[in-house]
Short mmCIF file of C-alpha atoms and ligand atoms in Angstrom, two decimals:
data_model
loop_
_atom_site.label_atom_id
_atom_site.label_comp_id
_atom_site.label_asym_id
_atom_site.label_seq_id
_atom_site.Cartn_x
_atom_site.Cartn_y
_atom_site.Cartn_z
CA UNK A 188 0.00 0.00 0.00
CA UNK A 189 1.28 3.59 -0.81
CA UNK A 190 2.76 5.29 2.06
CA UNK A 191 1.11 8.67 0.90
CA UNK A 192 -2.87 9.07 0.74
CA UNK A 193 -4.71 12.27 -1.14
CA UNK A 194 -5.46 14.54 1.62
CA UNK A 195 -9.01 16.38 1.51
CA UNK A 196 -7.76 19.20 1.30
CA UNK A 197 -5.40 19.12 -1.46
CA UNK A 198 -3.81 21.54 -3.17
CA UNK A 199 -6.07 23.95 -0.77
CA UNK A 200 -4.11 26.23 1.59
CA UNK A 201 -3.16 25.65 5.10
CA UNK A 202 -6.40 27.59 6.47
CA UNK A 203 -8.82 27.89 3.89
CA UNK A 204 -10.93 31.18 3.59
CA UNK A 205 -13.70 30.26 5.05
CA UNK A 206 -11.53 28.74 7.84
CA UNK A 207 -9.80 32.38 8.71
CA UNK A 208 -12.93 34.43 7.76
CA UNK A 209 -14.79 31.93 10.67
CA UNK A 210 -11.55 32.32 13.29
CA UNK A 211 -11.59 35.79 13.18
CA UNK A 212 -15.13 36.30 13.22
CA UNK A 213 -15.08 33.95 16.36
CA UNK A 214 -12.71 36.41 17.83
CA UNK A 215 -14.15 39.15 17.90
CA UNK A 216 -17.18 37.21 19.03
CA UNK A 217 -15.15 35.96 22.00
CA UNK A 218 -13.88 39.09 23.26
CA UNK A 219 -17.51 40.49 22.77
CA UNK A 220 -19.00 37.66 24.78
CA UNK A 221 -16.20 37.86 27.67
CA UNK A 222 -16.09 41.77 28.27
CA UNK A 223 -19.60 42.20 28.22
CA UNK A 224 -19.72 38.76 30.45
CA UNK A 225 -17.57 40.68 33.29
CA UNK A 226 -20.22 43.60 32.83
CA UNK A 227 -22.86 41.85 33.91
CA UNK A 228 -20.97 39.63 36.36
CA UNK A 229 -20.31 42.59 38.24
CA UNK A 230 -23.59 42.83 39.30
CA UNK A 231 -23.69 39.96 41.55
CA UNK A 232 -20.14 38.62 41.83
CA UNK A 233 -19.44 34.44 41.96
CA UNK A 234 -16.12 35.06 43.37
CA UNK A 235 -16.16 37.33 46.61
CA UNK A 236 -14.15 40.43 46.28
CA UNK A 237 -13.71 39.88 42.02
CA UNK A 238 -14.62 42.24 40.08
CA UNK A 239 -13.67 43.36 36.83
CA UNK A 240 -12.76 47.59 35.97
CA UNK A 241 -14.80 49.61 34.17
CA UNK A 242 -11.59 49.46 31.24
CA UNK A 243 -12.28 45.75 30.86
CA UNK A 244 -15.93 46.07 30.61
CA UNK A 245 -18.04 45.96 27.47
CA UNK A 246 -21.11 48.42 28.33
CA UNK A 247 -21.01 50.68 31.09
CA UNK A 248 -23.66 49.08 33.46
CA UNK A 249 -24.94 45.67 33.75
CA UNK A 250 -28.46 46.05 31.26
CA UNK A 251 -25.44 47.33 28.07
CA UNK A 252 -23.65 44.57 29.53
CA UNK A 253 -26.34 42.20 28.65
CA UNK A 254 -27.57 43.96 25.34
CA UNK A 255 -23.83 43.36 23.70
CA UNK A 256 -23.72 39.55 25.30
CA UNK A 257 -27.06 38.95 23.64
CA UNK A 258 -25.59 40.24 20.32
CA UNK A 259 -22.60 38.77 20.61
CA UNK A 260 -24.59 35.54 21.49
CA UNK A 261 -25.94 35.09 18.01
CA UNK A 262 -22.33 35.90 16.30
CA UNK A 263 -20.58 33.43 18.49
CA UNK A 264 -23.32 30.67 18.18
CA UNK A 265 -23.87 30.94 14.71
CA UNK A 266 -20.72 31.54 13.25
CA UNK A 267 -19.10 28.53 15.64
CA UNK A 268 -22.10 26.24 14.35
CA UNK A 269 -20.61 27.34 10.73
CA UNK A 270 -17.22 25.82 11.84
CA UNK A 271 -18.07 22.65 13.00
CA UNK A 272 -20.36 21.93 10.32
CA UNK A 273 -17.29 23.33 7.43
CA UNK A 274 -14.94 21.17 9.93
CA UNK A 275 -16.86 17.98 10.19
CA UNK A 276 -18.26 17.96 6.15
CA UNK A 277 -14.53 18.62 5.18
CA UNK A 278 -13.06 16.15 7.00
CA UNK A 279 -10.69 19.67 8.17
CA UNK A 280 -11.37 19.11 11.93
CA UNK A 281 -10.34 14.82 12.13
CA UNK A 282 -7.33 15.74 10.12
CA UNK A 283 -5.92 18.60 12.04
CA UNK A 284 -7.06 17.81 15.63
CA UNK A 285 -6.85 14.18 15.56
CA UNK A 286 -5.38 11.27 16.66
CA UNK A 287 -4.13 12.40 20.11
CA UNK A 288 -1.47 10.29 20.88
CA UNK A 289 -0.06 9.79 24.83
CA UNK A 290 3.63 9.09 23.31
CA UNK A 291 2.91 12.41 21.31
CA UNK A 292 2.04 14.18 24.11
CA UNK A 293 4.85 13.30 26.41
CA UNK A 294 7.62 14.22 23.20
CA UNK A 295 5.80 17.68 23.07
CA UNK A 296 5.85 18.30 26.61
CA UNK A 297 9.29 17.05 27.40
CA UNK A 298 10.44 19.01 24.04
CA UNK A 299 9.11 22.17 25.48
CA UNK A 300 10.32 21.74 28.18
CA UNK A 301 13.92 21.52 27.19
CA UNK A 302 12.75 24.44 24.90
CA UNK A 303 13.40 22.55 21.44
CA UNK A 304 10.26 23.84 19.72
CA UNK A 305 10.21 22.89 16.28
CA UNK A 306 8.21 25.70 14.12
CA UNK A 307 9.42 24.89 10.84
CA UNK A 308 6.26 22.58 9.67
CA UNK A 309 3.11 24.87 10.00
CA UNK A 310 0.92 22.30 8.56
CA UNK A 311 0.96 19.74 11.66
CA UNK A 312 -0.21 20.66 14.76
CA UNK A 313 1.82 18.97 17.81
CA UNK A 314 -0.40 17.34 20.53
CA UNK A 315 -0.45 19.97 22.55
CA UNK A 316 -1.86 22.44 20.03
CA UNK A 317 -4.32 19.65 19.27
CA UNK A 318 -5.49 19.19 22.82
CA UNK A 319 -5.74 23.22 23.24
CA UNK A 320 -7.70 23.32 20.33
CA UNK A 321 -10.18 20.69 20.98
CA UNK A 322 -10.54 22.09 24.89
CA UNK A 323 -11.21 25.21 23.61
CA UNK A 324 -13.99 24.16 21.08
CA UNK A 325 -15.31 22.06 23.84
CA UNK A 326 -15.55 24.93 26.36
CA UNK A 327 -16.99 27.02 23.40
CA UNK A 328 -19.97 24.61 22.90
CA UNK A 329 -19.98 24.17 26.69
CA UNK A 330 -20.56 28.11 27.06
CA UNK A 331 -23.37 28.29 24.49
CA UNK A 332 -25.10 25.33 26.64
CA UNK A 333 -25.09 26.44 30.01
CA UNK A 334 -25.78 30.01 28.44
CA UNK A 335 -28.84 29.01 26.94
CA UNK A 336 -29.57 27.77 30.37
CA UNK A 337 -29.02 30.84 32.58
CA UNK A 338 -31.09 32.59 30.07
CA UNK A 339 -34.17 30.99 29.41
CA UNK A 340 -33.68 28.61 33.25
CA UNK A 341 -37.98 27.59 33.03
CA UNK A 342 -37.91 26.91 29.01
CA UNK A 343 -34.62 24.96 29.57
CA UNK A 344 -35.21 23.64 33.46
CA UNK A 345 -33.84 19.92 32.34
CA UNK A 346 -31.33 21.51 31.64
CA UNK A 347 -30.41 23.41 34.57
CA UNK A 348 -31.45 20.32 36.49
CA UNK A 349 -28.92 18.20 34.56
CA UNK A 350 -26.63 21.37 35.31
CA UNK A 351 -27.20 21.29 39.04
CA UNK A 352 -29.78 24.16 39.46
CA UNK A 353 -29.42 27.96 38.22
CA UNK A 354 -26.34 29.13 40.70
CA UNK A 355 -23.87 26.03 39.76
CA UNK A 356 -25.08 26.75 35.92
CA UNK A 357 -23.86 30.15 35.85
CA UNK A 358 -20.62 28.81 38.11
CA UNK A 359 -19.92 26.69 34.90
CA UNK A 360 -20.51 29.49 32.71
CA UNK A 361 -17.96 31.48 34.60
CA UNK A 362 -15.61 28.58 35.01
CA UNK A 363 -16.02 27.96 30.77
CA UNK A 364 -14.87 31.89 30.72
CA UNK A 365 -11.80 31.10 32.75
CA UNK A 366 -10.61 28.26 30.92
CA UNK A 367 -11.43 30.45 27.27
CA UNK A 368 -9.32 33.69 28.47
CA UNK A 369 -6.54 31.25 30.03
CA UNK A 370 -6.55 29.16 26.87
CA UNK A 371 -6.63 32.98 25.33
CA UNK A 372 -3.57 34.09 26.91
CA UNK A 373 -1.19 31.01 26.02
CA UNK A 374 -2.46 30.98 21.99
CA UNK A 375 -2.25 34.71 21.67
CA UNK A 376 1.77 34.64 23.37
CA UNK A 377 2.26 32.16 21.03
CA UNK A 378 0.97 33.41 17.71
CA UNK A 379 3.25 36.24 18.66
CA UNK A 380 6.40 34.63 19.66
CA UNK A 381 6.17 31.99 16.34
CA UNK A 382 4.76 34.77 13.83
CA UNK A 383 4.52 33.02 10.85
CA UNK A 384 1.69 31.37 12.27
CA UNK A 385 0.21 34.73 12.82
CA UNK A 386 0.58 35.30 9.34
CA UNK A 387 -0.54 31.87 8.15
CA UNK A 388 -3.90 32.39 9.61
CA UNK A 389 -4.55 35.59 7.77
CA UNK A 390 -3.03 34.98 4.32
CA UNK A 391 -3.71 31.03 4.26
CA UNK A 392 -0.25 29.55 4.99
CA UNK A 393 1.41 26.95 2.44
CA UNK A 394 -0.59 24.97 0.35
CA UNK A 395 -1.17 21.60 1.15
CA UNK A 396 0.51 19.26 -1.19
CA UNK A 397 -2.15 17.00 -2.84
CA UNK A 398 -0.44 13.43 -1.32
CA UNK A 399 0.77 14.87 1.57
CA UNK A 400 1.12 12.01 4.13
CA UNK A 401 -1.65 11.95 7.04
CA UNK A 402 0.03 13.45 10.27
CA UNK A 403 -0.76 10.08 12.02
CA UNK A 404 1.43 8.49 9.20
CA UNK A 405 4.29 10.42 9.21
CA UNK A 406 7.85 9.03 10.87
CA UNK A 407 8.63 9.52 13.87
C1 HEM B 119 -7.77 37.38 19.28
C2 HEM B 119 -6.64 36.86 19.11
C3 HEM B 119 -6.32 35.57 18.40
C4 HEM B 119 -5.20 35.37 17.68
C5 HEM B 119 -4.07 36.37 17.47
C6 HEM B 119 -5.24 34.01 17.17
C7 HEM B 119 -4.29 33.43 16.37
C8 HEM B 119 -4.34 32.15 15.82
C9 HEM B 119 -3.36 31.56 14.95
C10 HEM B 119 -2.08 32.25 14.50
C11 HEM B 119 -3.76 30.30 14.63
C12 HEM B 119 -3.02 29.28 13.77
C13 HEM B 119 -2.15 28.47 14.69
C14 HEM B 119 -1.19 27.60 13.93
O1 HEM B 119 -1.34 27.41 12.71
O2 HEM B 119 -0.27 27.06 14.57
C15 HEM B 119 -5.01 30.08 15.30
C16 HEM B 119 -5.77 28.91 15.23
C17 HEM B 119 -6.84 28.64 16.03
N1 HEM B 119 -7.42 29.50 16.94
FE1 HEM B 119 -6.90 31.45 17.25
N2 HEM B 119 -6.40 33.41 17.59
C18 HEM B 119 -7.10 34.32 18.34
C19 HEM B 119 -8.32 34.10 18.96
C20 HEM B 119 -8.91 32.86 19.10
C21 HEM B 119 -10.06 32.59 19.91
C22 HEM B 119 -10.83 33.64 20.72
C23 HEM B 119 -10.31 31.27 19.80
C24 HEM B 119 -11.39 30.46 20.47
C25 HEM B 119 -11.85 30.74 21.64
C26 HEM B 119 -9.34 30.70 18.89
C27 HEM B 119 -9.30 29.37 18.51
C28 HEM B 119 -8.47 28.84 17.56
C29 HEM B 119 -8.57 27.49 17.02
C30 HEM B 119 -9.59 26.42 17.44
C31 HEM B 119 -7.57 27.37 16.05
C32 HEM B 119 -7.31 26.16 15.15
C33 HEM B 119 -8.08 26.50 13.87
C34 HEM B 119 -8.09 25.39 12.85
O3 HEM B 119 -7.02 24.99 12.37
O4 HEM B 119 -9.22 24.96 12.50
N3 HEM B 119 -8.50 31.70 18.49
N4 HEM B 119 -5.34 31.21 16.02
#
């Protein structure tokens, strides 16, 4: 059997359009969605003594607050449903985020660790990016969930019972915030420090050679 298979996405570029177009999109959405989220946290505060300034707020009481998150709401959902769907019907989302391998992870980790980061191949991403990745799309989905459930608690009450009730449902919410600006503050440092990524994701990257070898297949 060959050692090379047609990739999907052959010939395509790194991050097709639609690809960047949805990331940044989801970006903006994000930082909507989490400034406006500390707006109307303010108003009665999870963690005691936690609140956020007035310079990291989106809306200057808690009823703007809301009016942005609601907007943002429909750009986040809708445009993150768009992504999955592109991902999944593409085959895009397998091939980049998966398999996950232990021995993978440990080689990353220990790499890092001994700071022998290898950027030159943009079009694999190590298991570490992978498991980011996939976190953060899980803790996206989670945040539209327990969302819908703080919002409309009596339409969706199986929901909030499945959650716990209505105060541990917004404690997920807040704790699917923390892990999104944490996961925010690690990808951002990095895009920056390894810039051609940076630049990848808004021009496309290189184009993906038609055979190129699945990353599970590649040597070790
Ligand atoms: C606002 C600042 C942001 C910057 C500068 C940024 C930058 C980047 C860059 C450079 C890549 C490509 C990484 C690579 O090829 O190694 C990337 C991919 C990705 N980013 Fe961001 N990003 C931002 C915000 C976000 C947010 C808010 C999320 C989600 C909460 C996110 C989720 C992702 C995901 C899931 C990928 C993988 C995309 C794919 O290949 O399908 N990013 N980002």
């Amino acid at each position: 059997m060959s050692d090379t298979i047609p990739t999907r996405s052959g010939g395509r570029r790194l991050h097709p359009w639609p690809v960047r177009i949805m990331h940044w999109v989801n970006a903006v959405a994000m930082l909507v969605m989490i400034t406006s989220g500390w707006g109307i946290y303010n108003d009665d505060v999870i963690v005691r003594g936690l609140h956020f300034s007035k310079d990291l707020r989106l809306g200057d009481w808690a009823a703007w607050s809301l009016n942005w998150h609601f907007a943002g709401m429909w750009l986040l959902a809708i445009n993150g449903l768009c992504y999955l769907i592109y991902g999944v019907l593409t085959g895009r989302l397998r091939e980049r985020l998966l398999p996950i391998r232990l021995r993978d992870l440990i080689r990353t980790v220990g790499e890092t660790l001994r700071f022998k980061i290898n950027h030159s191949d943009l079009t694999t991403y190590n298991a570490v990016q992978k498991i980011l990745y996939v976190v953060v799309i899980l803790a996206g989905i989670a945040q539209v969930v327990t969302g819908l459930a703080i919002w409309k608690p009596v339409q969706f009450s199986g929901l909030i019972s499945l959650l716990g009730g209505f105060q541990p449902a917004r404690i997920i919410h807040f704790a699917g915030m923390t892990v999104i600006v944490g996961f925010l503050f690690v990808h951002v440092a990095l895009s920056l420090l390894v810039p051609q990524t940076l630049w990848a994701m808004l021009t496309g990257g290189p184009r993906l050679s038609p055979s190129r070898p699945r990353a599970s297949e590649k040597l070790p």
